[in-house]
Amino acid sequence: MSFQTLPKVELHLHLEGAAPPSFIRGLGQEKGISLDGVFDDQGGYRFENFGQFLTVYEAACTVLQSPEDFRRLTLAVLEQSAAQGVVYSEAFLSPDFCGGGDLEAWKDYLAAMVEAANQAERDSGIVLKGVVTCIRHFGPEKAKKAATCAVETAGDFITGFGMGGDEMQGRQADFAYSFDMAREAGLALTTHAGEWGGAAEVWDAIRDLGVVRVGHGVHAINDPKLVEYLAEKGITLEVCPGSNVALGVYPDWQSHPVKKLRAAGVNVTLSTDDPPFFHTTLNREYDRLADTFGWDEEIFTQLNKTAANAAFCDAATRTKILEKLEPKT
Ligand code: ADE
Ligand code: ZN
């Protein structure tokens, strides 16, 4: 059974993390920028643990230097996503990598990404929304700059604010000011929590930042009260199983808690995080879940509907996505 043509919704995708290695290598060559240590012998990204992953990720980003680079990147990523059957995608966009958090520079980068999104929608029908993201290990001051960029450009395209990066540095509460700014501007909120940290990080994310979605959140499984709370409040987890297995959060697919979380009534959604880094695609994720847990098209359609209902988009867009997810008779 192939899920290639099944219409899909993806809520957790880092734009730079979705850059194919060939794209980054090509830009590096064009600009004469050394990318020593970034690639392995097979041409993939080289890392052995999460710390190295973040270092290599940031090194790869050094070749992304202009709005035009981000226009090309956005177009390449959306072509890739559309080929996976994705009809609606949300990408994490980091002002830190788009002009270093400067608002005027960010506006130029954003305009280029929106141009690419519009072109991709005309070409394949895929719809993209942007979630401006701060990076936890860059600290709260840089996060405020990212939040300012988010607030000043909130609208039809920028619909959310979130945080990625190293969850073991600082506390969620250190970023409350930025999340409050974003909330007041009407942006929907998500943060990475419970990927490396335990269930306490997820509680902190909910209590201190007021998020309605959690990036990963998989360690919630260790706290039955939290699982119950997530299910009761309808807080959505952006689960990325292949990322978790590739980075060693779980040793294998069988050990991954996604099935248990879903069975407990938690709003589970499926995404790829940084697919080329983890040698995955959204279809590969579905295939592995089908092999491991016996999941079928009906379950995947339910998960995609959950994702559509949790999407940071306007009501008209949500209705359109939900229509696209209806099985064709
Ligand atoms: N940035 C890109 N991928 C990430 C991940 N899996 N966790 C935290 N920050 C990230
Ligand atoms: Zn992520």
Coordinates of C-alpha atoms and ligand atoms in Angstrom, one line a residue:
M1 CA 0.0 0.0 0.0
S2 CA 1.5 3.3 -1.0
F3 CA 0.4 6.6 0.6
Q4 CA 2.1 8.7 -2.1
T5 CA -1.1 10.2 -3.4
L6 CA -2.9 10.5 0.0
P7 CA -3.5 14.3 0.6
K8 CA -1.4 15.3 3.7
V9 CA -1.1 18.2 6.1
E10 CA 2.3 18.9 7.6
L11 CA 2.6 21.3 10.6
H12 CA 6.2 20.9 11.7
L13 CA 8.9 21.6 9.1
H14 CA 11.9 23.9 9.6
L15 CA 12.5 25.6 6.3
E16 CA 16.3 25.5 6.4
G17 CA 16.1 22.0 7.8
A18 CA 14.2 20.9 4.7
A19 CA 17.0 22.1 2.4
P20 CA 18.4 19.2 0.3
P21 CA 22.2 18.8 0.8
S22 CA 22.6 19.4 -2.9
F23 CA 20.9 22.8 -2.6
I24 CA 23.2 23.9 0.3
R25 CA 26.3 22.5 -1.5
G26 CA 25.4 24.3 -4.7
L27 CA 24.9 27.6 -2.9
G28 CA 28.2 27.1 -1.1
Q29 CA 30.0 26.6 -4.4
E30 CA 28.3 29.6 -6.0
K31 CA 29.4 31.8 -3.1
G32 CA 32.8 30.2 -2.4
I33 CA 31.8 29.4 1.2
S34 CA 33.6 26.5 2.8
L35 CA 31.2 23.8 4.2
D36 CA 33.9 21.7 5.8
G37 CA 32.5 19.0 8.1
V38 CA 28.9 19.6 7.0
F39 CA 28.5 16.6 4.7
D40 CA 29.3 12.9 5.1
D41 CA 30.9 10.6 2.4
Q42 CA 27.5 9.8 0.9
G43 CA 26.7 13.6 0.5
G44 CA 24.2 13.7 3.4
Y45 CA 24.5 15.9 6.4
R46 CA 27.0 14.7 8.9
F47 CA 26.1 14.5 12.6
E48 CA 26.1 11.8 15.3
N49 CA 24.1 13.5 18.0
F50 CA 21.7 16.4 18.6
G51 CA 24.5 18.8 19.5
Q52 CA 26.3 18.1 16.3
F53 CA 23.0 18.3 14.4
L54 CA 22.5 21.8 15.6
T55 CA 26.1 22.8 14.7
V56 CA 25.8 21.3 11.2
Y57 CA 22.4 22.9 10.7
E58 CA 23.7 26.3 11.6
A59 CA 26.8 25.8 9.4
A60 CA 24.6 24.8 6.5
C61 CA 22.6 28.0 7.0
T62 CA 25.7 30.2 6.5
V63 CA 25.2 29.9 2.7
L64 CA 21.7 31.3 2.9
Q65 CA 22.5 34.9 2.8
S66 CA 19.9 36.8 0.8
P67 CA 16.2 37.0 0.1
E68 CA 16.8 35.4 -3.3
D69 CA 18.4 32.4 -1.5
F70 CA 15.3 32.0 0.6
R71 CA 13.0 32.4 -2.4
R72 CA 14.9 29.5 -4.1
L73 CA 14.9 27.5 -0.9
T74 CA 11.2 28.0 -0.3
L75 CA 10.4 27.0 -3.9
A76 CA 12.6 23.9 -3.7
V77 CA 11.1 22.8 -0.3
L78 CA 7.5 23.3 -1.5
E79 CA 8.1 21.3 -4.7
Q80 CA 9.5 18.6 -2.5
S81 CA 6.4 18.7 -0.2
A82 CA 3.9 18.8 -3.0
A83 CA 5.5 15.7 -4.4
Q84 CA 4.8 14.0 -1.1
G85 CA 1.1 14.8 -1.4
V86 CA 1.2 17.7 1.0
V87 CA -1.7 20.1 0.4
Y88 CA -1.1 22.4 3.3
S89 CA 2.2 23.0 5.1
E90 CA 3.4 25.2 7.9
A91 CA 7.1 26.1 7.9
F92 CA 9.2 27.4 10.8
L93 CA 10.9 30.6 9.6
S94 CA 13.7 32.0 11.7
P95 CA 14.5 35.7 11.5
D96 CA 17.9 34.8 13.0
F97 CA 18.8 33.2 9.7
C98 CA 17.1 35.9 7.7
G99 CA 19.0 39.1 8.4
G100 CA 19.9 38.3 12.0
G101 CA 16.7 39.5 13.6
D102 CA 16.7 42.9 11.9
L103 CA 13.1 43.9 11.1
E104 CA 13.7 45.7 7.8
A105 CA 15.9 42.9 6.5
W106 CA 13.3 40.3 7.7
K107 CA 10.6 42.0 5.7
D108 CA 12.7 41.6 2.5
Y109 CA 13.3 37.9 3.2
L110 CA 9.7 37.4 4.0
A111 CA 8.5 39.0 0.8
A112 CA 10.8 36.6 -1.1
M113 CA 9.4 33.6 0.7
V114 CA 5.8 34.8 0.1
E115 CA 6.6 35.2 -3.6
A116 CA 7.8 31.6 -3.7
A117 CA 4.8 30.4 -1.7
N118 CA 2.5 32.1 -4.2
Q119 CA 4.3 30.6 -7.1
A120 CA 4.2 27.1 -5.6
E121 CA 0.4 27.4 -4.9
R122 CA -0.1 28.4 -8.5
D123 CA 2.0 25.5 -9.7
S124 CA 0.8 22.6 -7.5
G125 CA -2.0 24.0 -5.2
I126 CA 0.1 23.6 -2.1
V127 CA -0.7 26.2 0.6
L128 CA 2.1 27.4 2.9
K129 CA 1.7 29.4 6.1
G130 CA 4.7 30.7 8.1
V131 CA 5.4 30.3 11.8
V132 CA 8.1 32.7 12.9
T133 CA 10.5 30.8 15.2
C134 CA 13.0 31.9 17.8
I135 CA 15.8 29.6 18.8
R136 CA 16.1 28.7 22.4
H137 CA 19.9 28.4 22.7
F138 CA 20.3 31.8 21.1
G139 CA 18.6 33.2 24.3
P140 CA 15.7 35.4 25.3
E141 CA 17.0 38.7 23.9
K142 CA 17.3 37.3 20.3
A143 CA 13.9 35.8 20.8
K144 CA 12.4 39.2 21.4
K145 CA 13.8 40.4 18.1
A146 CA 12.3 37.3 16.4
A147 CA 9.0 38.1 18.2
T148 CA 9.1 41.7 17.0
C149 CA 9.6 40.4 13.4
A150 CA 6.6 38.1 13.9
V151 CA 4.4 40.8 15.4
E152 CA 5.2 43.4 12.8
T153 CA 4.5 41.0 9.9
A154 CA 1.6 39.0 11.4
G155 CA -1.2 38.5 8.9
D156 CA -2.4 36.2 6.2
F157 CA 0.9 34.4 5.8
I158 CA 2.6 34.7 9.2
T159 CA 0.0 33.1 11.4
G160 CA 2.0 31.7 14.3
F161 CA 5.0 32.1 16.6
G162 CA 7.1 29.3 18.0
M163 CA 10.5 28.2 19.4
G164 CA 13.0 25.5 18.3
G165 CA 16.5 24.8 19.3
D166 CA 18.2 23.2 22.3
E167 CA 15.5 22.5 24.9
M168 CA 18.1 21.7 27.5
Q169 CA 19.2 25.3 27.7
G170 CA 17.3 27.9 29.7
R171 CA 13.6 27.5 30.6
Q172 CA 10.4 27.9 28.7
A173 CA 9.5 30.8 31.0
D174 CA 12.6 32.8 29.9
F175 CA 10.7 33.3 26.6
A176 CA 7.4 34.3 28.1
Y177 CA 7.8 37.9 27.1
S178 CA 8.2 37.0 23.4
F179 CA 5.3 34.6 23.5
D180 CA 3.1 37.2 25.2
M181 CA 4.0 39.7 22.5
A182 CA 3.1 37.2 19.8
R183 CA -0.2 36.2 21.5
E184 CA -1.3 39.9 21.8
A185 CA -0.7 40.3 18.1
G186 CA -3.1 37.4 17.5
L187 CA -0.5 34.8 16.6
A188 CA -1.1 31.1 17.4
L189 CA 1.6 29.5 19.5
T190 CA 3.8 26.4 19.5
T191 CA 7.1 25.5 21.1
H192 CA 9.5 22.5 21.0
A193 CA 9.1 20.7 24.3
G194 CA 9.3 17.1 25.5
E195 CA 11.7 16.2 22.6
W196 CA 14.8 16.1 24.8
G197 CA 13.3 17.3 28.0
G198 CA 10.8 15.4 30.1
A199 CA 7.1 15.8 30.7
A200 CA 7.9 18.8 32.9
E201 CA 9.0 20.8 29.9
V202 CA 5.6 20.2 28.3
W203 CA 3.9 21.3 31.4
D204 CA 6.1 24.5 31.4
A205 CA 5.3 25.1 27.8
I206 CA 1.6 25.0 28.4
R207 CA 1.7 26.9 31.7
D208 CA 4.4 29.5 31.0
L209 CA 4.0 30.1 27.3
G210 CA 0.3 29.2 26.8
V211 CA 0.9 27.2 23.6
V212 CA -1.9 25.3 21.9
R213 CA 0.5 23.0 20.1
V214 CA 3.7 21.4 21.2
G215 CA 6.6 20.5 18.9
H216 CA 7.3 16.8 19.5
G217 CA 6.0 16.5 23.1
V218 CA 6.6 12.8 23.0
H219 CA 8.0 12.6 26.5
A220 CA 4.5 13.5 27.7
I221 CA 4.0 9.7 27.6
N222 CA 5.9 9.4 30.9
D223 CA 3.3 11.4 32.8
P224 CA -0.2 9.9 32.7
K225 CA -1.7 13.1 34.1
L226 CA -0.2 15.1 31.4
V227 CA -1.4 12.7 28.7
E228 CA -4.9 13.1 30.2
Y229 CA -4.6 16.9 30.3
L230 CA -3.4 17.1 26.6
A231 CA -6.3 14.9 25.5
E232 CA -8.9 16.8 27.6
K233 CA -7.7 20.3 26.5
G234 CA -7.2 19.3 22.9
I235 CA -3.5 20.3 22.8
T236 CA -2.0 19.1 19.6
L237 CA 1.4 17.3 19.4
E238 CA 3.5 17.8 16.2
V239 CA 5.0 14.4 16.3
C240 CA 8.0 13.6 14.0
P241 CA 8.9 10.0 14.6
G242 CA 11.6 9.6 12.0
S243 CA 13.4 12.7 13.5
N244 CA 13.2 11.2 17.0
V245 CA 14.6 7.8 15.8
A246 CA 17.4 9.4 13.7
L247 CA 18.5 11.7 16.6
G248 CA 18.3 8.8 19.1
V249 CA 15.4 10.1 21.2
Y250 CA 14.0 6.6 20.8
P251 CA 16.2 3.6 19.7
D252 CA 13.7 2.3 17.1
W253 CA 10.2 2.8 15.6
Q254 CA 8.7 0.1 17.8
S255 CA 9.7 2.1 20.9
H256 CA 8.2 5.3 19.7
P257 CA 5.1 6.4 21.8
V258 CA 3.1 7.9 18.9
K259 CA 0.7 4.9 18.9
K260 CA 0.2 5.1 22.7
L261 CA -0.4 8.9 22.6
R262 CA -3.0 8.5 19.9
A263 CA -4.7 5.6 21.7
A264 CA -4.9 7.9 24.8
G265 CA -6.9 10.4 22.8
V266 CA -4.2 13.0 22.3
N267 CA -4.4 15.1 19.1
V268 CA -1.5 13.6 17.3
T269 CA -0.2 14.9 13.9
L270 CA 2.7 13.7 11.8
S271 CA 5.6 15.7 10.3
T272 CA 9.1 15.4 9.2
D273 CA 11.0 18.2 11.1
D274 CA 14.1 18.4 8.9
P275 CA 13.6 15.6 6.3
P276 CA 16.9 15.5 4.4
F277 CA 18.9 15.6 7.7
F278 CA 17.0 12.4 8.8
H279 CA 17.0 10.7 5.4
T280 CA 13.2 10.8 5.5
T281 CA 10.2 12.0 3.6
L282 CA 6.6 12.3 4.7
N283 CA 5.7 9.2 2.7
R284 CA 8.6 7.3 4.3
E285 CA 7.2 8.3 7.7
Y286 CA 3.8 6.9 6.7
D287 CA 5.3 3.7 5.3
R288 CA 7.3 3.1 8.5
L289 CA 4.2 3.7 10.7
A290 CA 2.2 1.3 8.5
D291 CA 4.9 -1.3 8.9
T292 CA 5.4 -0.8 12.6
F293 CA 1.9 -0.2 13.9
G294 CA -0.3 -1.5 11.1
W295 CA -1.7 2.0 10.4
D296 CA -3.7 2.4 7.3
E297 CA -5.2 5.1 5.0
E298 CA -8.2 5.6 7.3
I299 CA -6.0 6.3 10.3
F300 CA -3.7 8.6 8.3
T301 CA -6.7 10.5 7.0
Q302 CA -7.9 11.0 10.6
L303 CA -4.5 12.3 11.6
N304 CA -4.5 14.7 8.7
K305 CA -7.9 16.0 9.7
T306 CA -6.6 16.5 13.2
A307 CA -3.7 18.5 11.7
A308 CA -6.1 20.5 9.5
N309 CA -8.1 21.4 12.6
A310 CA -5.0 22.4 14.5
A311 CA -3.5 24.4 11.6
F312 CA -2.7 28.0 12.3
C313 CA -4.8 29.3 9.4
D314 CA -8.1 31.2 8.8
A315 CA -11.4 29.4 8.7
A316 CA -11.7 29.5 4.9
T317 CA -8.3 27.9 4.4
R318 CA -9.2 25.2 7.0
T319 CA -12.4 24.4 5.1
K320 CA -10.5 24.1 1.9
I321 CA -7.9 21.8 3.4
L322 CA -10.6 19.6 5.0
E323 CA -12.3 19.3 1.7
K324 CA -9.1 18.1 0.0
L325 CA -8.7 15.5 2.7
E326 CA -12.0 13.8 2.0
P327 CA -11.5 10.5 0.4
K328 CA -12.5 10.6 -3.3
T329 CA -15.4 8.3 -4.1
Ligands
ADE1 N1 15.6 22.8 14.9 C1 15.5 22.1 13.8 N2 15.2 20.8 14.1 C2 15.1 20.8 15.5 C3 14.7 19.8 16.4 N3 14.5 18.6 16.1 N4 14.7 20.1 17.7 C4 15.0 21.4 18.1 N5 15.3 22.4 17.2 C5 15.4 22.1 15.9
ZN2 ZN 11.5 20.8 15.0

